[in-house]
């Protein structure tokens, strides 16, 4: 694998809620390698989206705060960068496909205007170039450019809007695209279709993609590497093959066992007992210990360190340390 | 396009129904024009009622003839021919339509200026409040506006009249313009006339603004707060759009949409509400005419003034429907 393009080190993000401080991302370190498609997997509320928002520094300003760590991108620390520097990075170098695709476009603007204003905001005033580039992207995503560009958001279906957002994210040819559950709102067939397109696009334009999802099966088909999140922490990182064939962390193993398969026996599927912890008062020690079948005394007291099992495969568990 | 014809038929029927109701309600009022005039003569000259009524009949021989149904039919036919009858009380026999035509521009001047200023200012303040949601400025203004918007216009008018016209003497107490200004106009000094007109209109306009700006600001604040929570606003920030663009095209445009219909309807309602303000400032617009007509039981003038107000409200609603599509593509109809 090549060198990292984004290096996250010891990142901590908190939300100030009425009940207390929510430690949504707690001491997370993660490298995103140039040209890879890395999947970030975790249950709802495990801090995946917060991580994505932190990279682009789009966290709600009054509620959320980055309280520690670094996000290094091309010599710049995005965790502390000034707004003006961020504006230059956003979209032209790191872009983003939002989770709530159905409502991400301005209802009073045509699709073409969304492309135009995005380009203009980054200093591109050549209308013709934008139309050509947008048409090319939409065509790659198997949409009719003519019709789609002249439509208003409400005239498009959910799957079409989702693809428009993907095209929009690639408009300025960014180095990294963060996709936050880009297929969650879609039916399985459209989902499959878009996932294949994403893979193809990544190869064609040599982009780096960070793919956030709660559906670990989705990553199996298209990802290079996977980072497994649980309760604001990374539990395991490794390449797709290793994570699916030889998962090391009990949480990852449990997660994979819970996937329904076409041919498998339904009895072999096992849900993970219990619910994710409250992030205002997370359990001491390993955050997974209350639900872990192998939990030991030590797990309840001391947080396990991240250990490298073999090059590129890391997990945080006392069974492995 | 079929839709527009349907809409126009509804407009026609609404106006027709309103005029019919107005006709019968006006007629159901106690007293008639001759009676009102006779009462006045009795009070002024201490005549007997019989004498006074005789005299009144000779001054204003315009009491409609025939039974009420015939009168109604005649009125409707004349109405759609553009003939609203003649005034009974005004300098006898003046056509109602010319009295209204002389009064309407003055009301439009006051009402439209007040509406545009209070809407614009209210929208801007409302957006600032939404952006500073929860701050001291926001909650302070929210309390202030909740109070000002519940003040009836005529109370605001009386307070303004008392403070700025009687006590401070900055503005005139009554009228649309001074005599000298009219003379100046005759001598070609348009600017002096316009200046005097604006000077006279200031307090009536201000009365509207004081009461209405709060409503617009609070409406816009609520609307903006909900738009600020929309995904497309966050997504616009992510795309690196300049904040100016986000404030105007993303937040402003979408937040104004729900207020637009109220804006168009407000014009008509303010027309109706100008009775009090024009009475207080003796401002001879349509409200003042209506007030005079009611006092004098001037049936035709009363009906004419009511009908104009109805037409203003209905046309406002029609325009709101027609123009809304320009602002919001989601309700635009295929041409």
XYZ file of C-alpha atoms in Angstrom:
656
model
C 0.000 0.000 0.000
C 1.142 3.546 -0.675
C 1.620 6.407 1.776
C -1.226 7.870 3.859
C -3.123 10.878 2.453
C -5.016 11.627 5.660
C -3.507 10.768 9.042
C -5.783 10.942 12.040
C -3.989 10.842 15.364
C -5.629 10.630 18.774
C -8.757 12.478 17.629
C -11.323 13.347 20.279
C -14.677 14.957 19.492
C -17.311 15.745 22.104
C -20.895 16.960 21.937
C -22.283 19.134 24.681
C -25.711 17.699 25.429
C -28.124 18.732 28.176
C -27.348 15.558 30.094
C -23.582 15.917 29.874
C -20.624 15.582 27.531
C -20.966 12.941 24.816
C -17.593 11.449 23.862
C -18.582 10.660 20.292
C -15.070 10.079 18.936
C -12.558 9.124 21.589
C -8.846 8.826 20.854
C -9.151 7.584 17.297
C -6.077 7.052 15.125
C -6.486 6.041 11.526
C -4.569 6.356 8.261
C -6.349 6.751 4.959
C -4.029 5.557 2.203
C -3.722 7.207 -1.171
C -5.917 5.530 -3.776
C -7.698 3.126 -1.454
C -11.323 2.655 -0.601
C -11.501 2.380 3.154
C -14.720 1.330 4.810
C -15.641 2.720 8.204
C -18.150 0.354 9.773
C -20.084 0.647 12.987
C -23.496 0.693 14.582
C -25.608 3.845 14.664
C -24.104 6.267 17.133
C -20.637 4.735 17.033
C -19.072 8.000 15.858
C -18.631 7.288 12.127
C -20.426 10.378 10.866
C -18.834 12.524 13.565
C -15.445 11.384 12.277
C -16.373 12.386 8.717
C -17.714 15.744 9.888
C -14.538 16.329 11.889
C -12.332 15.752 8.838
C -14.237 18.453 6.928
C -14.744 20.471 10.112
C -18.479 20.618 9.553
C -19.489 19.776 13.098
C -22.291 21.983 14.472
C -20.236 24.828 15.968
C -22.102 25.464 19.201
C -22.617 21.844 20.204
C -19.603 19.871 19.000
C -15.944 20.455 19.640
C -12.685 18.788 18.672
C -10.950 18.554 22.049
C -7.795 16.757 21.029
C -5.739 15.105 18.324
C -4.738 15.925 14.791
C -6.086 15.381 11.296
C -3.083 15.747 9.011
C -3.682 16.357 5.337
C -0.870 17.525 3.088
C 1.005 19.304 5.848
C -2.125 20.967 7.207
C -3.777 20.023 10.501
C -7.486 20.126 9.685
C -8.330 19.882 13.377
C -6.945 23.353 14.010
C -6.895 24.982 10.545
C -8.472 28.387 10.073
C -11.817 28.705 8.280
C -10.196 30.303 5.224
C -7.747 27.403 4.824
C -10.598 24.936 5.296
C -12.659 26.550 2.573
C -9.834 25.884 0.119
C -9.628 22.226 1.125
C -13.352 21.555 1.239
C -14.629 20.156 -2.012
C -11.679 20.995 -4.229
C -9.448 18.534 -2.329
C -11.706 16.626 0.073
C -15.351 16.343 -0.882
C -18.264 14.617 0.645
C -21.471 12.768 -0.188
C -23.969 13.355 2.605
C -26.065 10.801 4.399
C -29.428 12.508 3.878
C -29.273 12.665 0.116
C -32.953 13.339 -0.342
C -32.806 16.783 1.177
C -29.274 17.898 0.390
C -30.138 20.012 -2.646
C -31.629 23.489 -2.578
C -35.271 23.045 -3.700
C -35.274 26.421 -5.443
C -32.227 25.793 -7.633
C -31.834 23.635 -10.735
C -29.233 20.864 -10.675
C -27.038 22.787 -13.111
C -26.977 25.742 -10.699
C -25.664 23.476 -7.952
C -22.748 22.531 -10.203
C -22.200 26.141 -11.283
C -22.151 27.659 -7.829
C -19.866 24.922 -6.512
C -17.383 25.562 -9.311
C -17.677 29.322 -8.962
C -17.021 29.148 -5.236
C -13.673 27.583 -6.068
C -12.720 30.094 -8.687
C -13.975 28.359 -11.845
C -16.085 30.708 -13.930
C -16.018 28.798 -17.192
C -19.671 27.793 -17.698
C -18.887 25.587 -20.630
C -16.301 23.601 -18.711
C -18.732 23.024 -15.853
C -21.495 21.806 -18.174
C -19.108 19.453 -19.956
C -17.587 18.093 -16.771
C -21.007 17.685 -15.101
C -22.411 15.933 -18.183
C -19.453 13.566 -18.311
C -19.840 12.677 -14.638
C -23.606 12.221 -14.863
C -23.181 10.044 -17.913
C -20.665 7.874 -16.060
C -23.330 7.502 -13.389
C -25.819 6.546 -16.099
C -28.034 9.605 -15.920
C -29.187 11.694 -18.868
C -27.185 14.911 -18.431
C -29.507 17.105 -20.517
C -32.607 16.244 -18.584
C -31.071 16.007 -15.120
C -29.126 19.268 -15.297
C -32.267 21.186 -16.200
C -34.366 19.606 -13.474
C -35.194 20.834 -10.023
C -34.382 18.476 -7.134
C -38.027 17.528 -6.617
C -38.241 16.277 -10.193
C -35.666 13.537 -9.543
C -36.031 10.202 -7.781
C -34.049 9.314 -4.658
C -31.556 7.211 -6.585
C -31.070 9.967 -9.145
C -30.489 12.576 -6.446
C -27.979 10.288 -4.798
C -26.086 9.967 -8.071
C -26.246 13.732 -8.631
C -24.585 14.179 -5.240
C -21.877 11.700 -6.161
C -21.294 13.565 -9.426
C -21.240 16.850 -7.533
C -18.670 15.455 -5.119
C -16.371 14.625 -8.048
C -16.825 17.912 -9.898
C -13.528 19.462 -8.850
C -11.615 16.220 -9.098
C -10.820 15.997 -5.377
C -8.143 13.741 -3.963
C -10.454 12.297 -1.307
C -14.210 11.682 -1.252
C -15.938 10.868 2.012
C -19.175 8.980 1.403
C -21.471 8.892 4.408
C -23.920 6.014 3.999
C -24.432 6.953 0.362
C -26.670 3.988 -0.365
C -28.654 3.593 2.846
C -31.821 5.246 1.560
C -31.871 3.184 -1.619
C -33.311 -0.186 -2.518
C -30.939 -3.121 -2.839
C -30.721 -3.095 -6.639
C -29.941 0.617 -6.910
C -27.530 0.185 -4.031
C -25.690 -2.603 -5.844
C -25.598 -0.555 -9.014
C -24.186 2.541 -7.289
C -21.605 0.558 -5.355
C -20.256 -0.939 -8.562
C -20.163 2.492 -10.144
C -18.246 3.888 -7.201
C -15.660 1.163 -7.480
C -15.317 1.821 -11.211
C -15.071 5.561 -10.725
C -12.410 5.149 -8.074
C -10.296 3.137 -10.489
C -10.959 5.470 -13.407
C -10.079 8.717 -11.624
C -7.640 7.215 -9.109
C -9.423 8.739 -6.133
C -9.271 7.940 -2.465
C -12.617 7.109 -0.905
C -13.718 6.814 2.669
C -16.929 4.865 2.783
C -18.991 5.118 5.957
C -21.681 2.516 6.530
C -23.426 0.492 9.195
C -23.737 -2.385 6.742
C -20.516 -4.373 6.888
C -21.632 -6.535 3.967
C -21.534 -3.505 1.671
C -17.833 -3.006 2.344
C -17.015 -6.646 1.605
C -17.871 -6.100 -2.039
C -15.990 -2.890 -2.759
C -13.538 -1.972 -0.002
C -9.772 -2.348 0.226
C -9.528 -1.915 3.982
C -11.988 -1.723 6.854
C -11.959 0.163 10.151
C -14.464 -1.150 12.685
C -15.901 1.465 15.026
C -17.589 0.817 18.333
C -18.752 3.429 20.845
C -16.470 6.154 19.510
C -13.370 3.974 19.253
C -11.629 1.943 16.593
C -11.782 -1.737 17.502
C -10.017 -3.262 14.535
C -8.386 -2.210 11.286
C -7.318 -4.484 8.487
C -7.708 -5.331 4.820
C -11.111 -6.570 3.731
C -9.997 -10.169 3.284
C -8.505 -10.423 6.768
C -11.420 -8.683 8.465
C -13.948 -11.001 6.877
C -11.979 -14.241 6.898
C -9.890 -13.894 10.069
C -11.441 -11.207 12.249
C -9.460 -10.883 15.470
C -11.639 -8.708 17.697
C -14.673 -10.327 19.367
C -16.826 -7.388 18.259
C -15.859 -7.773 14.609
C -16.468 -11.487 14.804
C -19.889 -10.932 16.327
C -20.691 -8.290 13.714
C -19.835 -10.623 10.858
C -21.847 -13.446 12.392
C -24.879 -11.183 12.429
C -24.919 -10.736 8.631
C -27.643 -12.716 6.923
C -26.378 -14.684 3.925
C -28.217 -16.143 0.961
C -27.014 -19.707 1.397
C -26.243 -19.864 5.102
C -28.385 -21.393 7.779
C -30.502 -18.896 9.671
C -29.579 -20.594 12.969
C -25.927 -19.725 12.430
C -26.784 -16.019 12.506
C -26.221 -14.550 15.905
C -27.281 -11.125 17.090
C -24.985 -9.301 19.523
C -26.730 -9.243 22.909
C -27.281 -5.911 24.633
C -27.152 -2.361 23.257
C -24.296 0.066 22.549
C -23.184 1.974 25.645
C -24.177 5.462 26.682
C -21.380 7.716 25.472
C -21.905 10.225 28.272
C -20.903 7.594 30.834
C -19.097 4.942 28.811
C -18.112 1.743 30.624
C -14.581 1.766 32.044
C -11.909 -0.406 30.462
C -12.831 -1.878 27.098
C -16.064 -0.285 25.909
C -17.272 -3.566 24.487
C -16.829 -5.589 27.683
C -20.478 -5.521 28.864
C -21.507 -7.302 25.644
C -18.380 -9.402 25.137
C -18.632 -13.154 25.771
C -14.888 -13.356 26.529
C -14.742 -10.426 28.950
C -12.161 -10.837 31.711
C -11.586 -8.935 34.944
C -8.918 -6.814 33.256
C -11.305 -5.752 30.464
C -13.549 -4.057 33.005
C -10.767 -1.901 34.384
C -8.093 -1.150 31.807
C -8.564 -0.022 28.250
C -6.820 -2.411 25.829
C -4.074 -0.953 23.598
C -4.126 -1.171 19.821
C -1.783 -4.013 18.850
C -0.464 -4.900 15.422
C -1.169 -8.579 14.827
C 0.555 -8.597 11.457
C 1.518 -5.705 9.157
C -1.608 -3.624 8.538
C -3.882 -5.626 10.836
C -4.545 -3.966 14.170
C -6.998 -4.696 16.950
C -7.653 -3.409 20.463
C -8.415 -6.394 22.715
C -6.822 -7.924 25.797
C -7.199 -11.404 24.277
C -4.665 -10.399 21.669
C -2.336 -8.202 23.682
C -53.564 26.669 -18.275
C -56.957 25.230 -17.455
C -56.094 25.907 -13.839
C -55.978 29.649 -14.393
C -59.514 29.706 -15.791
C -60.793 27.724 -12.846
C -59.017 30.133 -10.541
C -60.522 33.156 -12.304
C -64.031 31.716 -12.020
C -63.497 31.284 -8.288
C -62.291 34.889 -8.075
C -65.425 36.060 -9.867
C -67.729 34.005 -7.647
C -65.985 35.189 -4.473
C -66.366 38.813 -5.462
C -69.969 38.249 -6.473
C -70.816 36.567 -3.176
C -69.040 39.244 -1.140
C -70.882 42.034 -2.935
C -74.205 40.325 -2.407
C -73.551 39.876 1.300
C -72.341 43.469 1.577
C -75.496 44.715 -0.123
C -77.842 42.993 2.283
C -75.767 43.657 5.406
C -75.592 47.361 4.597
C -79.332 47.397 4.078
C -79.909 45.566 7.331
C -78.231 48.372 9.275
C -80.679 50.451 11.269
C -81.583 53.771 9.693
C -81.363 55.007 6.131
C -79.460 57.915 4.548
C -82.418 60.303 4.709
C -83.011 59.339 8.308
C -79.342 59.973 9.140
C -79.472 63.377 7.477
C -82.792 64.231 9.188
C -81.351 63.286 12.570
C -78.470 65.626 11.905
C -80.853 68.467 10.993
C -82.943 67.865 14.099
C -79.826 68.006 16.216
C -78.435 71.091 14.475
C -81.518 73.243 13.904
C -83.963 71.892 16.497
C -86.636 71.128 13.871
C -89.305 68.530 14.335
C -88.392 65.149 12.874
C -91.145 65.406 10.230
C -89.852 68.755 8.998
C -86.285 67.567 9.017
C -87.135 64.477 6.983
C -88.980 66.618 4.412
C -85.946 68.875 4.149
C -83.576 65.945 3.933
C -85.601 64.454 1.096
C -85.320 67.704 -0.835
C -81.566 67.970 -0.196
C -80.843 64.402 -1.197
C -83.614 62.873 -3.265
C -81.650 59.691 -3.908
C -83.389 57.096 -1.802
C -83.531 53.987 -4.023
C -86.965 53.003 -5.205
C -88.727 49.672 -5.478
C -88.497 46.642 -3.196
C -85.126 45.442 -2.000
C -84.837 42.537 -4.460
C -85.294 44.870 -7.426
C -82.807 47.245 -5.943
C -80.344 44.399 -5.525
C -80.689 43.258 -9.126
C -80.330 46.815 -10.372
C -77.260 47.316 -8.187
C -75.580 44.152 -9.468
C -76.224 44.978 -13.094
C -74.840 48.447 -12.597
C -71.889 47.138 -10.612
C -70.650 44.925 -13.418
C -71.082 47.816 -15.798
C -68.746 49.813 -13.566
C -71.479 52.014 -12.145
C -71.479 51.979 -8.343
C -74.294 54.511 -7.979
C -74.107 58.027 -6.593
C -73.251 59.277 -3.156
C -76.076 60.533 -0.997
C -74.119 62.404 1.627
C -71.142 63.706 -0.302
C -71.581 66.820 -2.425
C -74.858 65.514 -3.601
C -74.948 63.203 -6.560
C -71.219 62.612 -7.015
C -70.658 59.180 -8.566
C -69.308 56.748 -5.960
C -66.687 55.552 -8.401
C -65.067 58.975 -8.683
C -65.016 59.429 -4.903
C -63.305 56.061 -4.534
C -60.921 56.725 -7.407
C -59.810 59.932 -5.695
C -59.306 58.179 -2.348
C -57.662 54.892 -3.342
C -54.238 56.200 -4.471
C -53.711 57.791 -1.059
C -54.504 54.597 0.785
C -52.317 52.622 -1.595
C -49.478 55.055 -0.949
C -49.668 54.600 2.811
C -50.458 50.905 2.902
C -47.993 49.771 0.232
C -45.128 51.838 1.642
C -45.851 50.575 5.149
C -46.097 46.975 3.963
C -42.882 47.051 1.942
C -40.906 48.726 4.733
C -42.236 46.535 7.534
C -41.795 43.368 5.463
C -38.229 44.186 4.417
C -37.134 45.334 7.851
C -38.974 42.460 9.552
C -37.381 39.859 7.269
C -33.893 41.203 7.908
C -34.342 41.430 11.674
C -35.957 37.982 11.708
C -32.958 36.450 9.948
C -30.528 38.101 12.348
C -32.606 36.774 15.266
C -32.543 33.269 13.789
C -28.789 33.358 13.282
C -28.382 34.552 16.873
C -31.013 32.132 18.101
C -31.089 31.955 21.890
C -28.907 35.032 22.416
C -29.925 38.010 24.536
C -30.599 40.029 21.395
C -32.900 37.316 20.085
C -34.918 36.816 23.251
C -35.095 40.577 23.902
C -36.438 41.285 20.436
C -38.821 38.328 20.661
C -40.404 39.790 23.789
C -40.513 43.296 22.312
C -42.129 42.095 19.086
C -44.641 39.909 20.891
C -45.788 43.086 22.634
C -45.778 45.436 19.626
C -47.583 42.982 17.360
C -50.461 42.695 19.843
C -51.035 46.457 19.950
C -54.044 47.383 17.808
C -53.093 49.756 14.982
C -55.336 52.537 16.251
C -53.650 52.559 19.657
C -50.242 52.814 17.992
C -51.632 55.587 15.783
C -52.989 57.563 18.742
C -49.713 57.253 20.656
C -47.648 58.338 17.646
C -50.046 61.203 16.935
C -49.858 62.379 20.508
C -46.070 62.154 20.861
C -44.795 63.216 17.448
C -47.537 65.576 16.285
C -49.001 67.166 19.432
C -46.114 67.075 21.898
C -43.065 67.333 19.653
C -44.752 68.933 16.660
C -42.477 67.163 14.190
C -45.296 65.970 11.993
C -48.720 67.371 11.010
C -51.720 66.161 12.969
C -54.048 65.659 10.052
C -54.609 65.578 6.304
C -52.869 64.400 3.186
C -51.063 67.639 2.281
C -51.116 71.333 3.074
C -52.868 73.947 0.996
C -49.599 75.697 0.140
C -48.165 72.471 -1.234
C -51.036 72.178 -3.662
C -50.375 75.764 -4.745
C -46.709 74.885 -5.191
C -47.704 71.954 -7.363
C -49.853 74.249 -9.508
C -46.775 76.378 -9.980
C -44.804 73.336 -11.084
C -42.891 72.598 -7.878
C -43.468 68.858 -7.848
C -40.707 68.190 -5.348
C -42.216 70.451 -2.676
C -45.570 68.733 -3.094
C -44.127 65.222 -2.898
C -42.104 66.221 0.154
C -45.214 67.562 1.871
C -47.176 64.430 0.992
C -44.465 62.197 2.471
C -44.351 64.397 5.554
C -48.076 63.949 6.068
C -47.959 60.231 5.340
C -45.110 59.501 7.757
C -47.132 58.969 10.920
C -49.853 56.824 9.305
C -47.125 54.693 7.699
C -45.220 54.505 10.968
C -48.363 53.340 12.801
C -48.570 50.346 10.480
C -44.860 49.612 10.706
C -44.713 49.706 14.508
C -47.426 47.082 14.700
C -46.517 44.914 11.714
C -42.736 44.703 11.729
C -42.798 42.401 14.761
C -45.096 39.894 13.090
C -42.875 39.658 10.021
C -39.723 39.413 12.137
C -41.118 36.632 14.324
C -42.470 34.772 11.296
C -39.147 35.015 9.491
C -37.234 34.015 12.602
C -39.218 30.797 12.980
C -39.001 30.020 9.296
C -35.256 30.721 9.175
C -34.530 28.594 12.233
C -36.178 25.619 10.569
C -34.385 26.204 7.252
C -31.045 26.491 9.079
C -31.582 22.929 10.268
C -32.083 21.646 6.712
C -29.533 19.302 5.195
C -29.082 21.428 2.110
C -27.678 24.267 4.220
C -25.019 22.057 5.819
C -24.267 20.524 2.461
C -23.787 23.992 0.967
C -21.189 24.764 3.665
C -19.453 21.483 2.857
C -19.246 22.483 -0.781
C -17.341 25.569 0.260
C -19.956 28.081 -0.894
C -19.320 31.599 0.398
C -21.509 32.425 3.394
C -23.108 35.327 1.512
C -24.467 32.909 -1.062
C -25.695 30.537 1.640
C -27.448 33.293 3.581
C -29.240 34.702 0.528
C -29.952 31.787 -1.808
C -30.103 28.889 0.607
C -31.461 30.283 3.854
C -33.163 33.533 2.839
C -34.946 32.350 -0.273
C -36.279 29.173 1.316
C -37.269 30.891 4.557
C -39.239 33.623 2.779
C -41.431 31.151 0.856
C -43.941 30.509 3.668
C -44.240 34.268 4.320
C -44.920 35.219 0.735
C -48.613 34.330 0.742
C -49.200 36.295 3.946
C -47.402 39.211 2.328
C -49.784 39.262 -0.626
C -52.840 38.900 1.607
C -51.623 41.608 3.979
C -52.059 44.297 1.323
C -55.780 43.594 1.094
C -56.273 43.328 4.828
C -54.395 46.568 5.418
C -56.770 48.220 2.958
C -59.625 47.163 5.203
C -57.769 48.095 8.360
C -57.082 51.626 7.196
C -60.494 52.795 8.496
C -59.074 53.456 11.972
C -55.723 54.886 10.994
C -57.175 57.204 8.352
C -59.873 58.312 10.748
C -57.329 59.129 13.463
C -55.100 61.110 11.090
C -58.053 62.536 9.107
C -56.265 61.067 6.119
C -58.691 61.090 3.233
C -58.154 57.652 1.801
C -60.599 54.817 1.355
C -60.808 54.082 5.081
C -61.756 57.643 5.844
C -64.377 57.630 3.077
C -65.805 54.395 4.452
C -66.011 55.868 7.935
C -67.843 58.939 6.679
C -70.183 56.787 4.637
C -71.096 54.660 7.640
C -71.810 57.727 9.799
C -74.029 59.205 7.088
C -75.616 55.844 6.203
C -74.493 56.564 2.659
C -75.506 53.185 1.277
C -73.893 53.308 -2.127
C -70.655 54.820 -0.944
C -70.446 52.295 1.882
C -71.038 49.367 -0.461
C -68.585 50.762 -2.978
C -65.843 51.114 -0.362
C -66.497 47.638 1.047
C -66.481 46.160 -2.437
C -63.134 47.760 -3.260
C -61.632 46.256 -0.110
C -63.035 42.845 -1.002
C -61.628 43.115 -4.517
C -58.229 44.100 -3.100
C -58.113 41.039 -0.833
C -59.249 38.664 -3.574
C -56.818 40.083 -6.145
C -54.026 39.872 -3.558
C -54.761 36.188 -3.027
C -54.908 35.606 -6.780
C -51.562 37.325 -7.337
C -50.067 35.325 -4.471
C -51.151 32.117 -6.194
C -49.888 33.219 -9.577
C -46.540 34.541 -8.358
C -45.752 31.786 -5.872
C -44.691 29.502 -8.682
C -41.956 31.934 -9.677
C -40.428 31.627 -6.227
C -40.964 27.952 -5.559
C -40.414 25.580 -8.473
C -42.099 22.765 -6.557
C -45.536 24.290 -7.057
C -44.857 25.528 -10.574
C -47.402 24.250 -13.042
C -46.406 22.991 -16.453
C -47.282 25.727 -18.938
